[in-house]
Short mmCIF file of C-alpha atoms and ligand atoms in Angstrom, two decimals:
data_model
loop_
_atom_site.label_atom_id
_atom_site.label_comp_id
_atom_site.label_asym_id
_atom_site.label_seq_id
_atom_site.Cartn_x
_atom_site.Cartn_y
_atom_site.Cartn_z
CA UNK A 1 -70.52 -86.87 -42.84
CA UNK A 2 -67.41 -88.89 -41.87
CA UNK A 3 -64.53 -87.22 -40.19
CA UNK A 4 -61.42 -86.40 -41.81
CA UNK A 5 -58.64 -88.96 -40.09
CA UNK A 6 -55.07 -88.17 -39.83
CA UNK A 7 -54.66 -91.18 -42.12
CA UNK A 8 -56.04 -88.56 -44.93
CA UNK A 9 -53.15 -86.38 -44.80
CA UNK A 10 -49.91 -86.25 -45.60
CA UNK A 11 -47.59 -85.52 -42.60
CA UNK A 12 -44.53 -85.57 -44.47
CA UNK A 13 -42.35 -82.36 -42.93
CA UNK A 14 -45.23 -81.16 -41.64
CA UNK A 15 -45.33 -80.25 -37.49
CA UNK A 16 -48.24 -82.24 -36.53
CA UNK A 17 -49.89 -80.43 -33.03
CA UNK A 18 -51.87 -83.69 -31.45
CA UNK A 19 -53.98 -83.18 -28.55
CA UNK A 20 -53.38 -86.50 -26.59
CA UNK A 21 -55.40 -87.70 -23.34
CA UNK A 22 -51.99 -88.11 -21.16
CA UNK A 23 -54.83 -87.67 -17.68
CA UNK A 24 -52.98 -90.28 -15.55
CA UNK A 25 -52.93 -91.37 -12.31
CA UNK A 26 -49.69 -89.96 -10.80
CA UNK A 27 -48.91 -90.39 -7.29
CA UNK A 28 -45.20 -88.67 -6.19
CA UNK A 29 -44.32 -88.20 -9.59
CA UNK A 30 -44.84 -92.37 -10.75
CA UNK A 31 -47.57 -93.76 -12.79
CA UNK A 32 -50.15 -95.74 -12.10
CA UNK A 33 -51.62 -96.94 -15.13
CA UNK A 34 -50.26 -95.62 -18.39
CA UNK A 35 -52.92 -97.29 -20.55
CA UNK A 36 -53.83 -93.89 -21.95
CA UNK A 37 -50.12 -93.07 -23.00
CA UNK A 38 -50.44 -96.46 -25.11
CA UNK A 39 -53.56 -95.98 -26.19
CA UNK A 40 -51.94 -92.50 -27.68
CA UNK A 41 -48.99 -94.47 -29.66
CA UNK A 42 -50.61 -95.60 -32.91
CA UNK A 43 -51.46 -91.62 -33.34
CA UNK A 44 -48.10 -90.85 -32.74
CA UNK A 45 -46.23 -93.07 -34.62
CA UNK A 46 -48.33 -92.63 -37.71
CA UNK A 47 -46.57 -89.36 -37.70
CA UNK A 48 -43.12 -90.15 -37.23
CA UNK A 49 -43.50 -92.58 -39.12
CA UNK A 50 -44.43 -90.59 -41.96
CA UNK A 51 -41.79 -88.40 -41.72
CA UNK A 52 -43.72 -86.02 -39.40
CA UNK A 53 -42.96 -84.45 -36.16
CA UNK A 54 -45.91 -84.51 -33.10
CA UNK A 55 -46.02 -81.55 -30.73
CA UNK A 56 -48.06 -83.49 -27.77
CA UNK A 57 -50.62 -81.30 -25.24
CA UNK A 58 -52.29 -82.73 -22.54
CA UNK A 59 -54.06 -81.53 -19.21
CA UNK A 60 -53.36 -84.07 -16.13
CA UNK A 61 -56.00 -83.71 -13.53
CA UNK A 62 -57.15 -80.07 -12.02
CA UNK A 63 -55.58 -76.95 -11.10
CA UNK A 64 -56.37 -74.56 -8.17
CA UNK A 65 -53.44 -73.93 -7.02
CA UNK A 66 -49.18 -73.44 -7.32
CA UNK A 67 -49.15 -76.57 -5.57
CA UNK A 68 -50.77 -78.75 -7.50
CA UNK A 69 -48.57 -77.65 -10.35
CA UNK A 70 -45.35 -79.78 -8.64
CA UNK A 71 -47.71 -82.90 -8.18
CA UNK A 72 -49.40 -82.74 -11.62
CA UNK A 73 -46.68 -81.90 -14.27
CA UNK A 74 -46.33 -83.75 -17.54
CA UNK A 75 -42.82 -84.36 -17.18
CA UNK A 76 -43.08 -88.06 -15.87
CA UNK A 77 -45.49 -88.67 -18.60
CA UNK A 78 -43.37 -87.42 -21.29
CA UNK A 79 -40.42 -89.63 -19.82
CA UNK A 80 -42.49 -92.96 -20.08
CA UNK A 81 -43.90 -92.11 -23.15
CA UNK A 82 -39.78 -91.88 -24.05
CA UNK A 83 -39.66 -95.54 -22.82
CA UNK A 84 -42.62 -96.79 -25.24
CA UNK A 85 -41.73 -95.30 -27.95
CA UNK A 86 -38.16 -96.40 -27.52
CA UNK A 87 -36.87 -92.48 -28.74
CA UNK A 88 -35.92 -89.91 -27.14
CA UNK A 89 -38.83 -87.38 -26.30
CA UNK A 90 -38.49 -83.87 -25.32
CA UNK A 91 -40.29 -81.79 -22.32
CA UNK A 92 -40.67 -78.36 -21.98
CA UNK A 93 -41.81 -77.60 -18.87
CA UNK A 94 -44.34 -74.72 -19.91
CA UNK A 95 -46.71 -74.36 -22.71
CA UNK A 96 -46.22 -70.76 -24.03
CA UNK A 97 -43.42 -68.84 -24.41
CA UNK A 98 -40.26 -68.60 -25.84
CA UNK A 99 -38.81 -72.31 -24.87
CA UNK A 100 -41.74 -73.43 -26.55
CA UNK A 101 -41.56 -71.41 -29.91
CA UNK A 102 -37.34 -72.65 -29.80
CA UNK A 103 -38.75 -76.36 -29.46
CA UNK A 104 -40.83 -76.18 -31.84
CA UNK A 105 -38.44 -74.55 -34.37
CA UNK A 106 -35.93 -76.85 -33.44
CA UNK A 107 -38.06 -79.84 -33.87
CA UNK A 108 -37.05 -82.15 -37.03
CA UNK A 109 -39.00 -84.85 -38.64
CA UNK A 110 -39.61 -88.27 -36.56
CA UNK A 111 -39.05 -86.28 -33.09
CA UNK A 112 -41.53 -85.74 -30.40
CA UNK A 113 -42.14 -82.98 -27.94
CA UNK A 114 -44.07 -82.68 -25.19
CA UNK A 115 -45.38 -79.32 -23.28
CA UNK A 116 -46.34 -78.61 -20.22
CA UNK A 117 -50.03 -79.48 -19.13
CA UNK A 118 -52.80 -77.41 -20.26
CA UNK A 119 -54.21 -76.80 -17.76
CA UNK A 120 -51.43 -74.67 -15.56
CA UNK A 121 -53.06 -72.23 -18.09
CA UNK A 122 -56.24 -72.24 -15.42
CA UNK A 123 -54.52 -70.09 -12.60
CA UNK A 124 -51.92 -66.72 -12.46
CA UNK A 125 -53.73 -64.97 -15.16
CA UNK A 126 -55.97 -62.34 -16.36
CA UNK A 127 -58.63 -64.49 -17.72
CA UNK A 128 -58.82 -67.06 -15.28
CA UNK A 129 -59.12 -70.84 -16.44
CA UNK A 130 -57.74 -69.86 -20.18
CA UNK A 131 -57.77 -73.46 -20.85
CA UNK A 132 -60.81 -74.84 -19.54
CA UNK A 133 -62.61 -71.91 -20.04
CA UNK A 134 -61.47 -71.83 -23.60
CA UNK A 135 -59.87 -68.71 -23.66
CA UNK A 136 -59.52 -67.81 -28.04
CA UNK A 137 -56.34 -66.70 -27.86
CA UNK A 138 -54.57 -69.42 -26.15
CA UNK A 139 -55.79 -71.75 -28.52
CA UNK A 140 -54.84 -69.54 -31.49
CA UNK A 141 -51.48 -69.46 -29.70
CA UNK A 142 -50.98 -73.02 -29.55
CA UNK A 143 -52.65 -73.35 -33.06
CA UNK A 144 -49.83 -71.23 -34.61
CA UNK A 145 -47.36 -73.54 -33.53
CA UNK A 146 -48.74 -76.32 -35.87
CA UNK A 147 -49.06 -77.08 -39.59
CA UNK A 148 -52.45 -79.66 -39.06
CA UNK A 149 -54.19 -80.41 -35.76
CA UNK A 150 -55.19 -83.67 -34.59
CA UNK A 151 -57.39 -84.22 -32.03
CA UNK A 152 -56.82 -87.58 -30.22
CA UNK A 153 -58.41 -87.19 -26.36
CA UNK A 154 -61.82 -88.62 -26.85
CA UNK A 155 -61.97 -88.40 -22.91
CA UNK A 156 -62.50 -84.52 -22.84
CA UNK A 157 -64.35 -84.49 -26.16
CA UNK A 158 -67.45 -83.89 -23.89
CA UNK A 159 -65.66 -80.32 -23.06
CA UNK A 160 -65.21 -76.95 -25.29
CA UNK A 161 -61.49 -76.28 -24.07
CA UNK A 162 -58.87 -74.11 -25.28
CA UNK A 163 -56.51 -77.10 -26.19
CA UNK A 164 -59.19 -78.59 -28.45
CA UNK A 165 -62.26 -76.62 -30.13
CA UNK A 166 -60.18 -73.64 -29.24
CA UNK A 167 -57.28 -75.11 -31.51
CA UNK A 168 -59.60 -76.22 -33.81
CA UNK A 169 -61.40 -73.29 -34.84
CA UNK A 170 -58.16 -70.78 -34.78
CA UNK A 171 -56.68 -74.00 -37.28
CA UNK A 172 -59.67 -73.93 -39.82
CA UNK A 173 -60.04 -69.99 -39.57
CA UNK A 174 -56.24 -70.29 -40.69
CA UNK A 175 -56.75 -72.52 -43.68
CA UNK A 176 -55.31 -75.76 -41.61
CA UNK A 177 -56.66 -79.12 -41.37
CA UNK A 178 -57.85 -80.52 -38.09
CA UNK A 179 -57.92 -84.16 -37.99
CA UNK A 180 -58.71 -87.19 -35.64
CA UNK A 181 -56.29 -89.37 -34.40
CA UNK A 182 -56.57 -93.10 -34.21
CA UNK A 183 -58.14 -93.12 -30.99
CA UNK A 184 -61.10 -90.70 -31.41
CA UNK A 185 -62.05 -92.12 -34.99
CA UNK A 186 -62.17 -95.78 -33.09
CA UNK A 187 -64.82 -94.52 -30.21
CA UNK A 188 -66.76 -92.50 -33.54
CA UNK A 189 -67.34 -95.75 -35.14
CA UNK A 190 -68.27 -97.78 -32.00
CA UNK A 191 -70.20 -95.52 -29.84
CA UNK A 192 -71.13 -93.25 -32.74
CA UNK A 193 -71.65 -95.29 -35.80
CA UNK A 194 -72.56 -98.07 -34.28
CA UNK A 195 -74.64 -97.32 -31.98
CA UNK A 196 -76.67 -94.99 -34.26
CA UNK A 197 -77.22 -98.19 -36.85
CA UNK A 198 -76.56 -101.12 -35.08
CA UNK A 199 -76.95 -104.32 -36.97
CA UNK A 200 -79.91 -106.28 -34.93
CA UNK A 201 -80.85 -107.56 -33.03
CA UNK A 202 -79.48 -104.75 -30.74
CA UNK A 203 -79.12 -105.55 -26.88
CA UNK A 204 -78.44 -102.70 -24.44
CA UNK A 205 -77.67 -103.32 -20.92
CA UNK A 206 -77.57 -100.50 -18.29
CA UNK A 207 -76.73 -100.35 -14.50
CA UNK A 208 -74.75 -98.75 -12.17
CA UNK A 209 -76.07 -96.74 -9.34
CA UNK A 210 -78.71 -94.48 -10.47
CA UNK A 211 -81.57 -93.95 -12.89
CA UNK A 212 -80.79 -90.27 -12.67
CA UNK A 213 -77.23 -90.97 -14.02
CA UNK A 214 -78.58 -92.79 -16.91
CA UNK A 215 -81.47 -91.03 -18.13
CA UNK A 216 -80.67 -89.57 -21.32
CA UNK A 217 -79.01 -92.78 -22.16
CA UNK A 218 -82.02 -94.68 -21.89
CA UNK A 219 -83.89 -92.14 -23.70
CA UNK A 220 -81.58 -91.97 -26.32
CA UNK A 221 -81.24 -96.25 -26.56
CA UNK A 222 -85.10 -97.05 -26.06
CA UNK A 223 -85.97 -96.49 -29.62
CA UNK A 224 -82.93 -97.89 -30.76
CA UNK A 225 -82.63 -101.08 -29.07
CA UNK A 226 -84.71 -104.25 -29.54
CA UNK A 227 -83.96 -105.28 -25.56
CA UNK A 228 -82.76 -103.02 -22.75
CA UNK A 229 -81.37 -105.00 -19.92
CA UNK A 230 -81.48 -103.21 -16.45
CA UNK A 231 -79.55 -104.28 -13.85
CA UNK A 232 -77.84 -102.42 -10.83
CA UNK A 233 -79.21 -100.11 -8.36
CA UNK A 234 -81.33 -98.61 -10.80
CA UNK A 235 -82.96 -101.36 -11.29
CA UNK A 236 -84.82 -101.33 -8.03
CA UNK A 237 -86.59 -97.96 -8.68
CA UNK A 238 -87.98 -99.63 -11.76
CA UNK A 239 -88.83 -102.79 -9.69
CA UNK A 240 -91.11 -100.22 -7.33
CA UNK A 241 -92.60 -98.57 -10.31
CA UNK A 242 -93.80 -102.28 -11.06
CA UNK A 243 -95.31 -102.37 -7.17
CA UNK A 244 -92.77 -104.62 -6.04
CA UNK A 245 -91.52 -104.35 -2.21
CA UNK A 246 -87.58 -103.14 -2.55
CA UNK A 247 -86.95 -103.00 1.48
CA UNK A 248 -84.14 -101.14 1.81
CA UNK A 249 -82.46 -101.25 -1.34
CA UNK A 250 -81.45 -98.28 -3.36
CA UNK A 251 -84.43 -96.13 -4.40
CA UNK A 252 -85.03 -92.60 -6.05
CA UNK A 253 -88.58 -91.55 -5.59
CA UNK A 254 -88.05 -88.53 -7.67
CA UNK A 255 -87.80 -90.70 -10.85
CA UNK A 256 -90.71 -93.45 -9.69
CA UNK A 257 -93.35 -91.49 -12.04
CA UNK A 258 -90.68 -91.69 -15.17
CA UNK A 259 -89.83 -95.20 -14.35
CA UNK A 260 -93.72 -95.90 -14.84
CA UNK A 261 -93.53 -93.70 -17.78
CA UNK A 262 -90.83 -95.85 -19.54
CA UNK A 263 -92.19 -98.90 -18.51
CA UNK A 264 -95.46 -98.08 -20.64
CA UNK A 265 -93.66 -96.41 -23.21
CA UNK A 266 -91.11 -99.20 -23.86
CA UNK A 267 -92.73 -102.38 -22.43
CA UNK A 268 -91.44 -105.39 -23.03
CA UNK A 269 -88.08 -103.91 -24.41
CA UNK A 270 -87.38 -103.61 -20.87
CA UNK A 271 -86.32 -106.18 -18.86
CA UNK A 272 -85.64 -106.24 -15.19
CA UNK A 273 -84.14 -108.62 -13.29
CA UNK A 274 -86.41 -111.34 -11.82
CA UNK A 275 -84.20 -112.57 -8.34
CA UNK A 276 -81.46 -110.58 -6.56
CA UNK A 277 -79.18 -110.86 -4.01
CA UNK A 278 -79.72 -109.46 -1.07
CA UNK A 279 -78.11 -108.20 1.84
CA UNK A 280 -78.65 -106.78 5.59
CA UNK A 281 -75.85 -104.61 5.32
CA UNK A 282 -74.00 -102.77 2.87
CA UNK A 283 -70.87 -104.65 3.05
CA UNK A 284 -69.41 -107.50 1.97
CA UNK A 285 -69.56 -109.27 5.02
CA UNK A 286 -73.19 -108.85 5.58
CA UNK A 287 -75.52 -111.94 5.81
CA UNK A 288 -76.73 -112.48 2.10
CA UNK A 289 -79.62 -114.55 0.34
CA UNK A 290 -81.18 -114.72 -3.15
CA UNK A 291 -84.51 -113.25 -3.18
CA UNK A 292 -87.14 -113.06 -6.19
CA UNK A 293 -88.53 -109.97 -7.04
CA UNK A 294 -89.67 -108.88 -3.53
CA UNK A 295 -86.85 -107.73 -1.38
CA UNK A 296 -87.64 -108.64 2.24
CA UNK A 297 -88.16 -104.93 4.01
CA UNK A 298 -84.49 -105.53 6.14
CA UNK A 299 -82.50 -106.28 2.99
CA UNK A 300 -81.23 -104.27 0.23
CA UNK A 301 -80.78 -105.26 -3.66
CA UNK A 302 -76.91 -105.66 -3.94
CA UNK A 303 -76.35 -107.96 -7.53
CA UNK A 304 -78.76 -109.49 -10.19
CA UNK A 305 -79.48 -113.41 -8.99
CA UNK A 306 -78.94 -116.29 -10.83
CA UNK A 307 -82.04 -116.30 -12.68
CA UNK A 308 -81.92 -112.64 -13.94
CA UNK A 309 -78.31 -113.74 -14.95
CA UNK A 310 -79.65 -116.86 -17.40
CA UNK A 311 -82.69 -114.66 -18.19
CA UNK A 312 -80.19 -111.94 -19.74
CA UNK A 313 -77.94 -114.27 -21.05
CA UNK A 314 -80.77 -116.24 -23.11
CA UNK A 315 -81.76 -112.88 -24.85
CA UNK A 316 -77.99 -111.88 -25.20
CA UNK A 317 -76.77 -114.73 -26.88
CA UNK A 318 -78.77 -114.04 -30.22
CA UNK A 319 -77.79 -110.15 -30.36
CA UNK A 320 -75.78 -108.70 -33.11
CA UNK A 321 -74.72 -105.31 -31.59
CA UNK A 322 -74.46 -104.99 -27.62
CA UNK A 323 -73.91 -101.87 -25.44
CA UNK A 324 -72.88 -102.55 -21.96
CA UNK A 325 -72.42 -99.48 -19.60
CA UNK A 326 -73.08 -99.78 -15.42
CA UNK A 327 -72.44 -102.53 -13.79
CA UNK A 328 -75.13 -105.25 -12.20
CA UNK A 329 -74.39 -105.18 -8.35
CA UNK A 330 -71.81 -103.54 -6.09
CA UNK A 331 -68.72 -105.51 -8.13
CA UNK A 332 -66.36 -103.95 -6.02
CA UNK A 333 -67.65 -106.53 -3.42
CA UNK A 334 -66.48 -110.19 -3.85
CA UNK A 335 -69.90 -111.43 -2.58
CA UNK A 336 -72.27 -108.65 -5.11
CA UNK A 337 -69.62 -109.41 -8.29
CA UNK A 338 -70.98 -112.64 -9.64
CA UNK A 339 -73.73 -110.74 -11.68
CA UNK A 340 -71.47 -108.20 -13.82
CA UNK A 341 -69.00 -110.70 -14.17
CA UNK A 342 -71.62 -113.45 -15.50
CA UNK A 343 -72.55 -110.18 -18.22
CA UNK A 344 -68.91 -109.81 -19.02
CA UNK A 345 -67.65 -112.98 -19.94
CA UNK A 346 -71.17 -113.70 -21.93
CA UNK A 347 -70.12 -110.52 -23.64
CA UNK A 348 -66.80 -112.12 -24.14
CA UNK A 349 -68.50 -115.61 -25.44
CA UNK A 350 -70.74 -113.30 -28.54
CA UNK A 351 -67.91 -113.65 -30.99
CA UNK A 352 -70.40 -112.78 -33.84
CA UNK A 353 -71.23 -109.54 -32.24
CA UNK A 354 -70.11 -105.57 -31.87
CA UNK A 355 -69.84 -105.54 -28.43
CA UNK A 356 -69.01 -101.96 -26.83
CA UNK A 357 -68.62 -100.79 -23.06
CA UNK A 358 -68.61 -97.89 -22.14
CA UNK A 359 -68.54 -95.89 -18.59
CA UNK A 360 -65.52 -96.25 -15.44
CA UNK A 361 -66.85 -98.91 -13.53
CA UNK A 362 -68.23 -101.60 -16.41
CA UNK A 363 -64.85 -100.74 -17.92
CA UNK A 364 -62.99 -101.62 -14.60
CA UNK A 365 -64.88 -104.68 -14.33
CA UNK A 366 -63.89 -105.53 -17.79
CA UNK A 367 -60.67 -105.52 -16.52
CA UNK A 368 -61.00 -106.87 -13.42
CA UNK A 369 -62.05 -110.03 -15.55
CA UNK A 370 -59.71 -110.29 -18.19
CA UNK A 371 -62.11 -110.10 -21.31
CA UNK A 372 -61.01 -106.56 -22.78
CA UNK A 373 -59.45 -108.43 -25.62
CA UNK A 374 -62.83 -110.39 -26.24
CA UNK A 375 -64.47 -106.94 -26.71
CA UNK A 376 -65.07 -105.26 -29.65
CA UNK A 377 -64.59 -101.71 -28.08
CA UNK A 378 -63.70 -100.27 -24.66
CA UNK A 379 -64.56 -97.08 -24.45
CA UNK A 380 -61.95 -95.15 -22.74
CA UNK A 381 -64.16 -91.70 -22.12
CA UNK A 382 -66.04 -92.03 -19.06
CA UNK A 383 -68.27 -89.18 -18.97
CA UNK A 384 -67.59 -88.68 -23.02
CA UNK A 385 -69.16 -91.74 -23.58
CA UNK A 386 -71.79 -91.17 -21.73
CA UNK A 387 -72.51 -87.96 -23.41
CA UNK A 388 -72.03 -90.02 -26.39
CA UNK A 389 -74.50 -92.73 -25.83
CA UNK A 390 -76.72 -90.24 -24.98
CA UNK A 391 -76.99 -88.60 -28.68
CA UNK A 392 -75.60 -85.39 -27.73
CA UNK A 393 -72.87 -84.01 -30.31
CA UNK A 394 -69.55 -83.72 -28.22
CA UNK A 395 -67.41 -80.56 -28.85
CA UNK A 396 -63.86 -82.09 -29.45
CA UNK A 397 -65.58 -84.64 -32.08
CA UNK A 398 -67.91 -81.80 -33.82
CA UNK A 399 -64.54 -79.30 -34.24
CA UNK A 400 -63.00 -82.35 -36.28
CA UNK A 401 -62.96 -81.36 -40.39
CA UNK A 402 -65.48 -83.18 -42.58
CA UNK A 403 -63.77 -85.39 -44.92
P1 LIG B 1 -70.22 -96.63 -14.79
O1 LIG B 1 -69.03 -95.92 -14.17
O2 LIG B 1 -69.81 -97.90 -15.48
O3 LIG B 1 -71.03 -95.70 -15.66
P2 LIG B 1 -71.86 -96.13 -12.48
O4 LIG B 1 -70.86 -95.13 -12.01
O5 LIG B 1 -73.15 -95.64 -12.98
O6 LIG B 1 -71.17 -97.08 -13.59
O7 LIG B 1 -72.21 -97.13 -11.31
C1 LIG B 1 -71.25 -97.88 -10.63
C2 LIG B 1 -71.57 -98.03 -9.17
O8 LIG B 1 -72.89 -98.55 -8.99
C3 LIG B 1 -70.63 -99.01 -8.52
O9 LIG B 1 -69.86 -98.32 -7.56
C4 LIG B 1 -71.56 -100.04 -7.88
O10 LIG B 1 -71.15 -100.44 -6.60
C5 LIG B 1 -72.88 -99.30 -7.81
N1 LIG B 1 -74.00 -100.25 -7.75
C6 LIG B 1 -74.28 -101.24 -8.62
N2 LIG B 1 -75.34 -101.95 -8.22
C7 LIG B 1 -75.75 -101.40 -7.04
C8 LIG B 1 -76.81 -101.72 -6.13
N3 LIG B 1 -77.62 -102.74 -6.33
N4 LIG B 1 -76.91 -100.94 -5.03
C9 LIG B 1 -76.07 -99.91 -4.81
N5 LIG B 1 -75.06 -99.57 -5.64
C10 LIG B 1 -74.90 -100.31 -6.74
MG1 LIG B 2 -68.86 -94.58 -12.43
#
């Protein structure tokens, strides 16, 4: 059943309560990236533009303590957010009480509030972590200050918190809509839709560090996919499960028997890479070499070699629908980055594909190359899109209305 958008309703004069993903990097009260502010705008200027008014919560990072409180208020957020949308945007600096209930009285159509993060809700009270431990009557509280709810922060979708599924059920027990914004309805069709009926042939790649890590992805993807692509350090635990030598590259011999299991059970679906580079060291500076699929026992697995690169590309370059999460080598290293990079910009080439990334690192890579606008989607959940690819129902996506 598809989810109801905030595109279904009318805003018009309505107080629209958004839960946003604001979760930036702030160092000494300045901002390092605000690509999840922007990525928030389309949300929030559906509303005002529709003669709405948003009433924007957010948690920024974690809170133990009073003193993380002065490093990780939303206050610089709500000022840059000012600055994109080109308005003026208010802040209280707390997220129940009476300053809120006067904002939000006070609040006409086409303006935009912001309150205090979440998640100073986790420390000074009874209950303990009301927000992350989804105290009910903190998100009934925040639901009463709203007329519909939309839920917008696909990167804590993976979480049952007070300032979603808490809102969301006090909303629907009240007779109120709860909506998805923009943002959340984009990673439901990619990594949802998508992924669940992709249009074939249907190429997944996975790699990153470890097997462990990606488990119930490749569970979920095996029976799915017509190709999974392994690259990474995972790939070397597969590569022993095959009898190859991996010297001393990265290993897990607690998932050697399920690597043989998956090799049986998916066969040639799954395709490892058949040279490497490979290092003495792990550092950039070590002495390197490309090796086939024997690593010498004094070197270590650090990228996919140039052959596994052509090999991959050669079965990419048909594929219809590609998932990409986990990068090929140690990419942070100038000498380990050819591999992931080679994967990107072949991603970038498939114009006549759904291509979708998902996971921190392949998405910094993205970056780091320049090809997010080649890409059909870039997930911007790290461990909800994980969850995601996995199959598992997230929380903050579930507590959305049906249409
Ligand atoms: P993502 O965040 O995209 O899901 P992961 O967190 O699973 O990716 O993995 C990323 C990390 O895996 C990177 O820090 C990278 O250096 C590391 N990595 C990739 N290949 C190797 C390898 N061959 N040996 C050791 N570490 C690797
Ligand atoms: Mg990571």
């Amino acid at each position: 059943m598809a989810k109801l958008n905030i595109s279904d309703l009318d805003v018009k004069g309505k107080k629209v309560l958004v839960r946003v993903d604001f979760n930036v990097p702030i160092k000494n009260g300045v901002i390092g990236d605000d690509n999840r502010i922007v990525a928030a705008l389309p949300t929030i200027n559906y509303i005002l533009d529709n003669g709405g008014s948003a009433i924007l919560l957010s948690h920024l990072g974690r809170i133990k303590s009073d003193e993380d409180k002065k490093e990780l208020s939303l206050k610089p957020v709500a000022a840059r957010l000012g600055e994109l949308l080109k308005k003026d945007v208010e802040f209280v600096p707390e997220n129940e009480g009476s300053a809120v209930e006067t904002a939000v009285k006070n609040l006409k159509p086409g303006e935009v509030v912001v309150l205090e993060n979440t998640r100073f809700q986790d420390i000074d009270n009874d209950f303990g972590k009301r927000e992350s431990k989804n105290d009910p009557k903190l998100g009934e509280y925040w639901a009463g200050l709203g007329d519909i709810f939309v839920n917008d922060a696909f990167g804590t979708a993976h979480r049952s918190h007070a300032s979603n599924v808490g809102i969301a059920t006090a909303m629907k027990a009240a007779g109120k809509p709860v909506a998805s914004g923009f943002l959340i309805e984009k990673e439901i069709k990619f990594l949802g839709d998508a992924v669940s009926n992709p249009v074939h042939p249907f190429v997944t790649i996975l790699g990153g560090a470890k097997v462990s890590d990606k488990i119930g992805v490749i569970n979920n993807l095996i029976p799915k996919s017509d190709h999974i692509l392994i690259g990474g350090g995972m790939a070397y635990t597969f590569l022993a499960a095959k009898g190859h030598k991996i010297g001393k590259s990265l290993f897990e011999e607690d998932k050697l028997e399920l690597a043989k299991q998956l090799l049986a059970e998916a066969g040639d679906k799954l395709v490892l890479p058949v040279d490497s580079v490979a290092a003495t060291e792990f550092s950039n500076d070590a002495s390197h070499e490309v090796v086939g699929e024997d690593i010498p026992d004094n070197e270590m697995g650090l990228d996919i070699g140039p052959k596994s690169v052509e090999l991959f590309k050669s079965i990419l370059k048909d594929a219809k629908t590609v998932v990409w999460n986990g990068p090929m080598g140690c990419f942070e290293m100038p000498n380990y980055a050819e591999g992931t990079l080679e994967v990107g910009r072949t991603l970038a080439d498939l114009t006549d594909a759904t291509t979708i990334i998902g996971g921190g690192d392949s998405t910094a890579a993205a970056k780091q190359l320049g090809i997010a606008p080649k890409i059909s989607h870039i997930s911007t959940g790290g461990g909800a899109s994980l969850e995601y690819l996995e199959g598992k129902e997230l929380p903050g996506v579930a507590c959305i209305s049906d249409k």
